[in-house]
Amino acid sequence: MQHLPTPEDPGSITRVAGIEVGHFTDTRRPTGCSVVLARAGAVAGVDVRGAAPGTRETDLLHPSNLVEQVHGIVLAGGSAWGLEAATGAVRWLEERGVGFDVAVGRLPIVPAAVLFDLLVGDMRVRPDAAAGYAACEAASMAPVAEGNVGAGAGAAVGKIFGIQNAMKGGIGSASVTVNGVTVGALIACNALGDVVHPDTGAVLAGSRTDDGQAMRDTRRALLRGEAPRPLLAGTNTTIGVVATDAVLTKAQAHRLAVAAHDGLARSINPVHTMSDGDTLFALGTGLAQRNPGMMLLATMAAEAVALATVRAVQAASALTTAEGLHLPCARDFARP
C-alpha cells in the first residue's frame, strides 16, 4: 500500500494505526488545544529547536530515561498558561484506565507544547484543563479538521515585521504511506517567518508589505537589509506531532523527531529562530509490526511535516478580532 500526499488527498495523521486526534476551539476568542491520543501507548521522542519553547514532560522522553511510552500529546495556544490543558487530558485518560502502571493505579503520560497566541483577541481567555478534557472527548480516528481550530485557532505567521503585517496561521495534517508503513504529521503553525511551498519556495503566507497588499518575502527582505521590528521573545512557535505505525525504539523515536524538523526547514523561512519555540514530538505505535529503516522513516517524516505545515495555512481562514487586528489568509493571496 502506497500513499503520497496530493492537494486532493493530503492524508491525515489519523491514518496511522492507533492514533486519534481531537480539538477544542474556544468560541470566546481565537484559541484552543489539540490532543493526539495513543491509548494503547506509543514509544515517544521529542526535539526542541526553537530558543523560546513552552513544554511539559519533555525530559522523560530522553532515550536514557525510564518511561518507554506515552499515552497522548497536547498542543495548545495560550502560551505557558495553555500547558494546563494537559492536566485535563491526563484526567480523561485516567478515567478510562489508560496509563503507566504505578502499582496503586495508572498514570497517563501526556507531554505537551504550547504556542503564543495572546496577541490575537483577549489574552485572558486561554486553554485550561477543561479544554484539554473536551479535546479528548472529541478525539476520533476521522480525518483531522484543519485551519482555525484547536491549537491553530489563534495562530498567526509572518510576524517578523509586526503583527499588523502578519497573516493567519492554523493547524494542518498530512500523511505518507510506503510499503504499508504510514507516517503522519499534525502541525500547529504560529511561525515568526513565512510559510513557503517546499518544492517551489513560493511564499504562501507570511509577512505582508506595509500597505498590506502583497507578500513581503521575509527572507529576501532581510537579505536586502530591511530591519525586523522589535520582537517580544517567545511570541512565535510551530509545534506538532509526527506519528508512525512502525516499530520504534526510544532512541529511534528521538531521531525521528530530529529528522521531522527538516520538514519545518523546507516549509518555513526563517525557522528555529531565537523568538520561536519550535518543538516536534514523535510517536511510534508499532502496529505495522515492522520497521522499514530509519532512512525511509526520516524521509517520510520530513515530507509529512512539510506538507502538514502548508496545509495549516492553506486551510486557515481570514480573521478580524474585536480589537481590530486583521489577519488575511493564504487563500486571499492565492493566484488563480
Short mmCIF file of C-alpha atoms in Angstrom, two decimals, residues 24-275:
data_model
loop_
_atom_site.label_atom_id
_atom_site.label_comp_id
_atom_site.label_asym_id
_atom_site.label_seq_id
_atom_site.Cartn_x
_atom_site.Cartn_y
_atom_site.Cartn_z
CA PHE A 24 -11.20 22.10 21.42
CA THR A 25 -11.76 25.59 19.97
CA ASP A 26 -12.73 28.38 22.38
CA THR A 27 -15.58 30.47 20.97
CA ARG A 28 -14.81 33.42 23.29
CA ARG A 29 -11.65 34.27 21.35
CA PRO A 30 -9.47 32.51 18.81
CA THR A 31 -7.56 29.95 20.89
CA GLY A 32 -7.78 26.27 21.69
CA CYS A 33 -5.94 22.99 22.07
CA SER A 34 -5.49 19.72 20.19
CA VAL A 35 -4.77 16.25 21.53
CA VAL A 36 -3.09 13.31 19.83
CA LEU A 37 -4.06 10.15 21.70
CA ALA A 38 -2.35 6.75 21.67
CA ARG A 39 -4.47 4.89 24.19
CA ALA A 40 -2.51 1.65 23.86
CA GLY A 41 0.73 3.57 24.38
CA ALA A 42 3.36 4.74 21.91
CA VAL A 43 7.13 4.95 22.09
CA ALA A 44 7.94 8.65 22.01
CA GLY A 45 10.69 11.16 21.39
CA VAL A 46 10.96 14.94 21.14
CA ASP A 47 13.24 17.54 19.60
CA VAL A 48 13.11 21.19 20.65
CA ARG A 49 14.80 23.51 18.14
CA GLY A 50 13.41 26.95 18.88
CA ALA A 51 15.07 29.08 21.58
CA ALA A 52 11.82 30.03 23.36
CA PRO A 53 9.85 26.81 24.00
CA GLY A 54 6.95 26.17 26.34
CA THR A 55 6.76 22.46 27.18
CA ARG A 56 5.71 19.87 29.77
CA GLU A 57 7.21 16.43 30.47
CA THR A 58 9.76 16.50 27.67
CA ASP A 59 12.70 15.39 29.85
CA LEU A 60 11.17 11.94 30.37
CA LEU A 61 11.34 11.38 26.61
CA HIS A 62 15.14 11.39 26.57
CA PRO A 63 16.31 7.95 25.38
CA SER A 64 18.22 7.35 28.63
CA ASN A 65 15.23 7.99 30.89
CA LEU A 66 12.84 5.44 32.35
CA VAL A 67 9.37 5.80 30.81
CA GLU A 68 9.13 3.98 27.48
CA GLN A 69 5.66 5.01 26.29
CA VAL A 70 3.28 7.96 26.35
CA HIS A 71 -0.48 7.95 26.00
CA GLY A 72 -1.08 11.34 24.45
CA ILE A 73 0.39 14.66 23.36
CA VAL A 74 -1.26 18.04 23.89
CA LEU A 75 -0.68 21.03 21.62
CA ALA A 76 -2.20 24.27 22.90
CA GLY A 77 -2.46 28.00 22.49
CA GLY A 78 -2.34 30.33 25.46
CA SER A 79 1.44 30.36 25.93
CA ALA A 80 2.58 28.88 29.28
CA TRP A 81 -0.98 29.05 30.65
CA GLY A 82 -2.03 26.60 27.95
CA LEU A 83 0.09 23.83 29.46
CA GLU A 84 -2.77 23.33 31.92
CA ALA A 85 -4.72 21.66 29.11
CA ALA A 86 -2.55 18.56 29.56
CA THR A 87 -3.98 18.13 33.06
CA GLY A 88 -7.43 17.67 31.55
CA ALA A 89 -6.12 15.09 29.09
CA VAL A 90 -4.47 13.18 31.94
CA ARG A 91 -7.76 13.13 33.85
CA TRP A 92 -9.72 11.94 30.80
CA LEU A 93 -7.29 9.08 30.14
CA GLU A 94 -7.15 8.08 33.83
CA GLU A 95 -10.94 7.79 33.92
CA ARG A 96 -10.64 5.23 31.12
CA GLY A 97 -7.93 3.17 32.79
CA VAL A 98 -5.19 4.32 30.43
CA GLY A 99 -1.71 4.96 31.75
CA PHE A 100 1.59 3.77 33.18
CA ASP A 101 1.11 1.13 35.89
CA VAL A 102 2.31 2.62 39.19
CA ALA A 103 1.00 -0.30 41.32
CA VAL A 104 -1.73 1.75 43.02
CA GLY A 105 -3.24 2.99 39.77
CA ARG A 106 -2.48 4.06 36.24
CA LEU A 107 -0.73 7.33 35.47
CA PRO A 108 -1.28 8.67 31.94
CA ILE A 109 1.88 10.18 30.45
CA VAL A 110 0.94 13.26 28.40
CA PRO A 111 3.72 15.63 27.31
CA ALA A 112 2.67 19.00 25.92
CA ALA A 113 3.87 22.04 23.99
CA VAL A 114 2.29 25.47 23.64
CA LEU A 115 2.33 28.38 21.23
CA PHE A 116 1.90 32.10 21.91
CA ASP A 117 -1.40 33.45 20.57
CA LEU A 118 -2.04 36.08 23.24
CA LEU A 119 -1.88 38.97 20.74
CA VAL A 120 -5.00 37.66 18.96
CA GLY A 121 -8.07 38.63 20.96
CA ASP A 122 -8.50 38.78 24.76
CA MET A 123 -5.40 37.17 26.28
CA ARG A 124 -7.32 36.40 29.48
CA VAL A 125 -9.07 33.59 27.57
CA ARG A 126 -6.73 30.60 27.22
CA PRO A 127 -6.95 26.79 27.23
CA ASP A 128 -7.27 25.13 30.65
CA ALA A 129 -7.81 21.62 32.00
CA ALA A 130 -11.44 21.65 30.90
CA ALA A 131 -10.30 22.47 27.36
CA GLY A 132 -7.89 19.52 27.32
CA TYR A 133 -10.63 17.22 28.60
CA ALA A 134 -13.04 18.46 25.92
CA ALA A 135 -10.46 17.89 23.18
CA CYS A 136 -10.13 14.27 24.34
CA GLU A 137 -13.91 13.89 24.30
CA ALA A 138 -13.85 14.99 20.66
CA ALA A 139 -10.99 12.68 19.65
CA SER A 140 -11.51 10.14 16.88
CA MET A 141 -9.78 8.39 14.02
CA ALA A 142 -11.60 10.56 11.47
CA PRO A 143 -9.58 12.86 9.16
CA VAL A 144 -8.32 15.80 11.18
CA ALA A 145 -10.11 19.16 10.98
CA GLU A 146 -7.65 21.84 9.82
CA GLY A 147 -7.22 25.60 9.82
CA ASN A 148 -8.70 27.84 12.55
CA VAL A 149 -9.35 25.05 15.04
CA GLY A 150 -7.72 23.65 18.16
CA ALA A 151 -4.18 24.80 18.76
CA GLY A 152 -4.27 26.63 15.43
CA ALA A 153 -7.29 28.81 16.24
CA GLY A 154 -5.25 31.88 17.23
CA ALA A 155 -2.09 31.15 15.26
CA ALA A 156 -0.52 33.81 13.01
CA VAL A 157 2.51 33.68 10.69
CA GLY A 158 4.93 36.27 9.32
CA LYS A 159 5.22 38.48 12.40
CA ILE A 160 8.85 39.48 11.94
CA PHE A 161 7.83 42.90 10.56
CA GLY A 162 4.99 43.35 13.04
CA ILE A 163 1.77 41.54 13.89
CA GLN A 164 -0.17 44.14 11.87
CA ASN A 165 1.57 42.81 8.73
CA ALA A 166 1.09 39.13 9.60
CA MET A 167 -1.34 36.55 8.21
CA LYS A 168 -3.47 33.79 9.67
CA GLY A 169 -1.74 30.56 10.66
CA GLY A 170 -3.52 27.38 11.68
CA ILE A 171 -3.22 23.65 12.15
CA GLY A 172 -2.76 21.09 9.39
CA SER A 173 -2.17 17.40 8.84
CA ALA A 174 -0.72 15.12 6.18
CA SER A 175 0.50 11.55 5.85
CA VAL A 176 2.72 9.36 3.69
CA THR A 177 2.41 5.59 3.26
CA VAL A 178 5.18 3.47 1.70
CA ASN A 179 5.06 -0.32 1.53
CA GLY A 180 2.32 -0.50 4.14
CA VAL A 181 4.01 1.74 6.74
CA THR A 182 2.49 5.17 7.43
CA VAL A 183 3.99 8.36 8.84
CA GLY A 184 1.65 11.26 9.58
CA ALA A 185 2.05 14.74 11.00
CA LEU A 186 -0.09 17.29 12.83
CA ILE A 187 1.38 20.82 12.79
CA ALA A 188 0.16 23.99 14.53
CA CYS A 189 1.93 26.80 12.70
CA ASN A 190 2.42 30.10 14.53
CA ALA A 191 5.78 30.89 12.95
CA LEU A 192 7.73 34.12 13.05
CA GLY A 193 8.75 33.51 9.44
CA ASP A 194 6.89 32.89 6.19
CA VAL A 195 5.35 29.58 5.15
CA VAL A 196 6.73 28.59 1.76
CA HIS A 197 5.95 25.83 -0.71
CA PRO A 198 8.51 23.09 -0.01
CA ASP A 199 9.02 22.30 -3.70
CA THR A 200 8.97 25.76 -5.32
CA GLY A 201 9.92 28.10 -2.46
CA ALA A 202 6.95 30.34 -3.29
CA VAL A 203 5.67 32.26 -0.27
CA LEU A 204 2.18 31.02 0.66
CA ALA A 205 1.59 33.08 3.80
CA GLY A 206 3.69 35.40 5.91
CA SER A 207 4.70 38.99 6.34
CA ARG A 208 2.92 41.46 4.07
CA THR A 209 4.17 44.77 2.75
CA ASP A 210 3.27 47.81 4.84
CA ASP A 211 0.28 48.57 2.60
CA GLY A 212 -0.95 45.01 3.26
CA GLN A 213 -1.46 44.27 -0.42
CA ALA A 214 1.41 41.92 -1.24
CA MET A 215 3.81 39.38 0.24
CA ARG A 216 6.98 40.94 1.55
CA ASP A 217 9.06 37.71 1.24
CA THR A 218 10.82 37.80 4.59
CA ARG A 219 13.99 36.01 3.51
CA ARG A 220 14.68 38.40 0.68
CA ALA A 221 13.63 41.41 2.76
CA LEU A 222 16.13 40.54 5.49
CA LEU A 223 18.89 39.96 2.92
CA ARG A 224 18.10 43.36 1.39
CA GLY A 225 18.83 44.86 4.78
CA GLU A 226 15.30 45.57 5.98
CA ALA A 227 15.35 45.61 9.77
CA PRO A 228 12.85 43.40 11.62
CA ARG A 229 10.53 45.14 14.06
CA PRO A 230 11.28 44.79 17.79
CA LEU A 231 10.10 41.36 18.94
CA LEU A 232 8.91 40.04 22.26
CA ALA A 233 10.81 36.78 22.75
CA GLY A 234 8.73 33.62 22.66
CA THR A 235 5.74 35.09 20.83
CA ASN A 236 6.04 32.61 17.94
CA THR A 237 6.29 28.86 17.65
CA THR A 238 5.48 25.91 15.42
CA ILE A 239 4.60 22.80 17.39
CA GLY A 240 3.49 19.39 16.26
CA VAL A 241 3.47 15.63 16.34
CA VAL A 242 4.79 13.14 13.83
CA ALA A 243 3.50 9.58 14.28
CA THR A 244 4.13 6.25 12.63
CA ASP A 245 2.81 2.71 12.93
CA ALA A 246 6.36 1.39 12.51
CA VAL A 247 8.09 -0.31 15.43
CA LEU A 248 10.49 2.18 17.07
CA THR A 249 12.92 2.14 19.93
CA LYS A 250 13.03 5.21 22.14
CA ALA A 251 16.30 6.29 20.53
CA GLN A 252 14.75 5.91 17.07
CA ALA A 253 11.73 7.97 18.14
CA HIS A 254 14.11 10.74 19.19
CA ARG A 255 15.92 10.61 15.83
CA LEU A 256 12.58 10.69 14.01
CA ALA A 257 11.65 13.90 15.84
CA VAL A 258 15.03 15.36 14.86
CA ALA A 259 14.53 14.44 11.20
CA ALA A 260 10.98 15.79 11.22
CA HIS A 261 12.35 19.31 11.77
CA ASP A 262 13.79 19.09 8.24
CA GLY A 263 10.18 19.42 7.11
CA LEU A 264 9.85 22.70 9.02
CA ALA A 265 13.08 23.94 7.44
CA ARG A 266 11.64 23.25 3.98
CA SER A 267 8.32 24.98 4.64
CA ILE A 268 9.14 27.90 7.00
CA ASN A 269 11.71 30.65 6.39
CA PRO A 270 13.27 31.75 8.69
CA VAL A 271 12.73 28.89 11.14
CA HIS A 272 14.11 27.85 14.56
CA THR A 273 14.77 31.47 15.48
CA MET A 274 15.54 33.00 18.87
CA SER A 275 11.90 34.10 19.02
#
